Each structure stands twice: as C-alpha cells, then as structure tokens.
C-alpha cells in the first residue's frame, strides 16, 4: 500500500496534516493496488493531503486480501465525505499484470455469462463500477516497481523539516 501513498505525495503532497471528513472540498485523487495481495486504496484531496489510506483486509478480515476493491473504494470515499462523482483521477497498479487488460478480460466474461476460476476475483466484483472507475476523467496505470521507487524517494526521514516544504 505505501508505495502508492508515496506516489501521491510525490505529485500532490504539500502537508503531512490530514483533513477531517467535514473539511473535504473539491475533487479527490484515488490510488489503488488491486487484483494482487494486499489490495489497498488511498485518497488525496485537492490540496494534496492524504485523507484516507486503508487495506482491503480491514474490511474483509482476510489477512493480505487481494482482488477487486469496489467495496473499499466506496468505504474510502464515504469516510472522506466524497462519492464516485468527486474522483478526478485514479492511479492504479496490479503486481501481476496490466490493470486495464485484466479488467477488459473480466468484462468480456461478464458479457457471455462466465465466472472466474476459484482462485481469482469474482466477475461481479471486478465489473463493479466502484472497482472499474470507468467514468473518472484521468486514469494512470503505474508500474509496481516504479511505485516502490517513488515510495523510497518520498519516505520522510527524521531530518526532514516541515518548514522546508511548500
């Protein structure tokens, strides 16, 4: 989860302080790791502040849970006082394969009535609008390993001083 959180810090971070849900105004950016282990979601507000970060296992109660994240996206947005219409951009990644290609394969299965193998997410979970986020204006797919690099780059150290940041 943390590589995606730090990716957003790299692009949008201006403060380490988080907002309360009641103070959230404007569009949000959602970061997602899905379809592999430790599926997670983070939400950053229009000012660049992290307002939500959570892993799917907290909702499902299954350690290192992966797969589709529609329920977690809905939970994240609701906890921030936002909804799917407030999402201006998504950065997403899947450790195993391209997100878009995997979702298109699932959508094809849904059209002909097929379900996924037992060890894969259910088709209905993948084609959930809160998981696909097809109506979001900007969707960026991030390399799994590049996300780790951003995480290493943006990890604060004890020597970091908040006064040095804009």
Short mmCIF file of C-alpha atoms in Angstrom, two decimals:
data_model
loop_
_atom_site.label_atom_id
_atom_site.label_comp_id
_atom_site.label_asym_id
_atom_site.label_seq_id
_atom_site.Cartn_x
_atom_site.Cartn_y
_atom_site.Cartn_z
CA UNK A 1 0.00 0.00 0.00
CA UNK A 2 2.67 2.53 0.94
CA UNK A 3 4.30 2.80 -2.50
CA UNK A 4 1.02 4.16 -3.89
CA UNK A 5 0.57 6.53 -0.97
CA UNK A 6 4.03 7.93 -1.52
CA UNK A 7 3.43 8.19 -5.26
CA UNK A 8 0.66 10.64 -4.44
CA UNK A 9 2.93 12.50 -2.05
CA UNK A 10 5.41 12.85 -4.91
CA UNK A 11 2.81 14.52 -7.14
CA UNK A 12 0.41 16.21 -4.74
CA UNK A 13 1.83 16.47 -1.22
CA UNK A 14 2.00 19.88 0.42
CA UNK A 15 1.45 18.97 4.05
CA UNK A 16 1.61 15.95 6.34
CA UNK A 17 -1.57 17.01 8.15
CA UNK A 18 -4.69 15.03 7.28
CA UNK A 19 -8.11 16.60 6.87
CA UNK A 20 -11.24 15.70 8.71
CA UNK A 21 -14.06 14.43 6.50
CA UNK A 22 -16.08 17.57 7.16
CA UNK A 23 -13.29 19.77 5.76
CA UNK A 24 -13.05 17.91 2.44
CA UNK A 25 -13.92 20.10 -0.52
CA UNK A 26 -13.43 19.61 -4.22
CA UNK A 27 -12.18 16.69 -6.28
CA UNK A 28 -10.12 13.79 -4.95
CA UNK A 29 -7.45 11.53 -6.40
CA UNK A 30 -7.62 7.81 -5.61
CA UNK A 31 -4.63 5.46 -5.53
CA UNK A 32 -5.34 1.73 -5.86
CA UNK A 33 -3.44 -1.53 -5.65
CA UNK A 34 -5.80 -4.25 -6.84
CA UNK A 35 -6.03 -7.87 -8.01
CA UNK A 36 -2.91 -8.97 -6.14
CA UNK A 37 -2.14 -9.48 -2.46
CA UNK A 38 -2.66 -6.59 -0.02
CA UNK A 39 -5.21 -4.71 -2.12
CA UNK A 40 -5.48 -1.15 -0.85
CA UNK A 41 -6.83 2.33 -1.55
CA UNK A 42 -5.69 5.82 -0.64
CA UNK A 43 -7.48 9.12 -1.20
CA UNK A 44 -5.79 12.50 -1.59
CA UNK A 45 -7.80 15.73 -1.57
CA UNK A 46 -7.45 18.70 -3.93
CA UNK A 47 -4.81 20.31 -1.69
CA UNK A 48 -2.63 17.20 -1.76
CA UNK A 49 -3.41 15.97 1.73
CA UNK A 50 -3.84 12.28 2.42
CA UNK A 51 -7.39 11.85 3.74
CA UNK A 52 -7.71 8.05 3.65
CA UNK A 53 -5.40 5.04 3.42
CA UNK A 54 -6.62 1.52 4.05
CA UNK A 55 -6.18 -2.10 3.08
CA UNK A 56 -8.91 -4.46 1.93
CA UNK A 57 -8.08 -6.89 4.74
CA UNK A 58 -9.55 -4.38 7.22
CA UNK A 59 -12.97 -4.80 5.61
CA UNK A 60 -12.81 -8.47 4.65
CA UNK A 61 -10.95 -9.68 7.75
CA UNK A 62 -8.79 -11.88 5.46
CA UNK A 63 -5.06 -11.36 6.02
CA UNK A 64 -3.27 -9.98 2.91
CA UNK A 65 -6.57 -9.98 1.00
CA UNK A 66 -6.37 -9.04 -2.66
CA UNK A 67 -8.70 -8.90 -5.63
CA UNK A 68 -11.23 -6.26 -6.59
CA UNK A 69 -11.59 -3.15 -4.40
CA UNK A 70 -15.07 -1.75 -5.15
CA UNK A 71 -16.25 -2.08 -1.54
CA UNK A 72 -13.05 -0.50 -0.24
CA UNK A 73 -13.31 2.41 -2.72
CA UNK A 74 -16.90 3.07 -1.57
CA UNK A 75 -15.80 2.86 2.08
CA UNK A 76 -12.83 5.19 1.49
CA UNK A 77 -14.88 7.82 -0.31
CA UNK A 78 -17.72 7.68 2.23
CA UNK A 79 -15.27 8.08 5.11
CA UNK A 80 -13.96 11.24 3.40
CA UNK A 81 -17.43 12.65 2.69
CA UNK A 82 -16.99 12.07 -1.07
CA UNK A 83 -18.56 9.84 -3.70
CA UNK A 84 -17.61 8.41 -7.10
CA UNK A 85 -18.54 11.70 -8.78
CA UNK A 86 -15.83 13.51 -6.79
CA UNK A 87 -13.00 11.36 -8.17
CA UNK A 88 -10.94 13.43 -10.63
CA UNK A 89 -8.10 10.97 -11.18
CA UNK A 90 -7.00 7.43 -10.36
CA UNK A 91 -3.52 5.95 -10.15
CA UNK A 92 -3.69 2.18 -10.05
CA UNK A 93 -1.45 -0.83 -10.26
CA UNK A 94 -1.52 -4.59 -10.15
CA UNK A 95 1.60 -6.53 -9.25
CA UNK A 96 0.91 -9.36 -11.71
CA UNK A 97 -0.48 -7.86 -14.95
CA UNK A 98 -1.82 -4.70 -16.53
CA UNK A 99 -4.98 -3.49 -14.82
CA UNK A 100 -6.81 -2.43 -17.98
CA UNK A 101 -6.14 -5.70 -19.81
CA UNK A 102 -7.32 -7.78 -16.86
CA UNK A 103 -10.48 -5.72 -16.47
CA UNK A 104 -11.29 -5.97 -20.18
CA UNK A 105 -10.99 -9.77 -19.95
CA UNK A 106 -13.39 -9.79 -16.99
CA UNK A 107 -15.85 -7.54 -18.83
CA UNK A 108 -15.79 -9.98 -21.77
CA UNK A 109 -16.55 -12.84 -19.36
CA UNK A 110 -19.46 -10.86 -17.91
CA UNK A 111 -20.93 -10.28 -21.38
CA UNK A 112 -21.10 -14.02 -22.09
CA UNK A 113 -22.04 -15.12 -18.57
CA UNK A 114 -18.77 -16.74 -17.49
CA UNK A 115 -17.35 -16.55 -13.99
CA UNK A 116 -13.69 -16.53 -12.96
CA UNK A 117 -11.70 -19.55 -11.73
CA UNK A 118 -11.86 -20.23 -7.98
CA UNK A 119 -8.50 -18.57 -7.27
CA UNK A 120 -9.41 -15.27 -8.99
CA UNK A 121 -11.79 -12.44 -8.06
CA UNK A 122 -15.44 -12.96 -8.99
CA UNK A 123 -16.50 -11.34 -12.26
CA UNK A 124 -19.27 -9.40 -10.49
CA UNK A 125 -16.70 -7.87 -8.10
CA UNK A 126 -14.38 -6.80 -10.92
CA UNK A 127 -17.09 -5.22 -13.10
CA UNK A 128 -18.44 -3.27 -10.10
CA UNK A 129 -18.41 0.44 -11.15
CA UNK A 130 -16.60 1.39 -7.92
CA UNK A 131 -13.84 -1.05 -8.85
CA UNK A 132 -13.56 -0.17 -12.56
CA UNK A 133 -13.93 3.61 -12.14
CA UNK A 134 -14.55 3.98 -15.89
CA UNK A 135 -16.20 7.41 -15.56
CA UNK A 136 -13.12 9.02 -13.99
CA UNK A 137 -11.60 11.61 -16.36
CA UNK A 138 -7.97 10.58 -15.80
CA UNK A 139 -6.69 7.08 -15.05
CA UNK A 140 -2.98 6.39 -14.76
CA UNK A 141 -1.55 2.89 -14.52
CA UNK A 142 1.66 2.85 -12.50
CA UNK A 143 4.34 0.18 -12.71
CA UNK A 144 4.50 -1.83 -9.50
CA UNK A 145 8.26 -1.42 -9.22
CA UNK A 146 8.18 2.27 -10.09
CA UNK A 147 5.67 2.73 -7.25
CA UNK A 148 8.24 1.16 -4.89
CA UNK A 149 10.86 3.60 -6.17
CA UNK A 150 8.57 6.57 -5.51
CA UNK A 151 7.91 5.19 -2.04
CA UNK A 152 11.63 5.03 -1.30
CA UNK A 153 12.17 8.51 -2.70
CA UNK A 154 9.38 10.13 -0.70
CA UNK A 155 9.78 8.37 2.65
CA UNK A 156 10.27 11.12 5.25
CA UNK A 157 13.33 10.89 7.47
CA UNK A 158 13.93 12.15 10.98
CA UNK A 159 15.94 15.05 9.47
CA UNK A 160 13.01 16.28 7.35
CA UNK A 161 11.73 19.66 8.45
CA UNK A 162 8.16 20.70 7.65
CA UNK A 163 9.28 24.32 7.28
CA UNK A 164 11.29 23.38 4.17
CA UNK A 165 8.21 22.20 2.26
CA UNK A 166 5.90 24.41 0.27
#
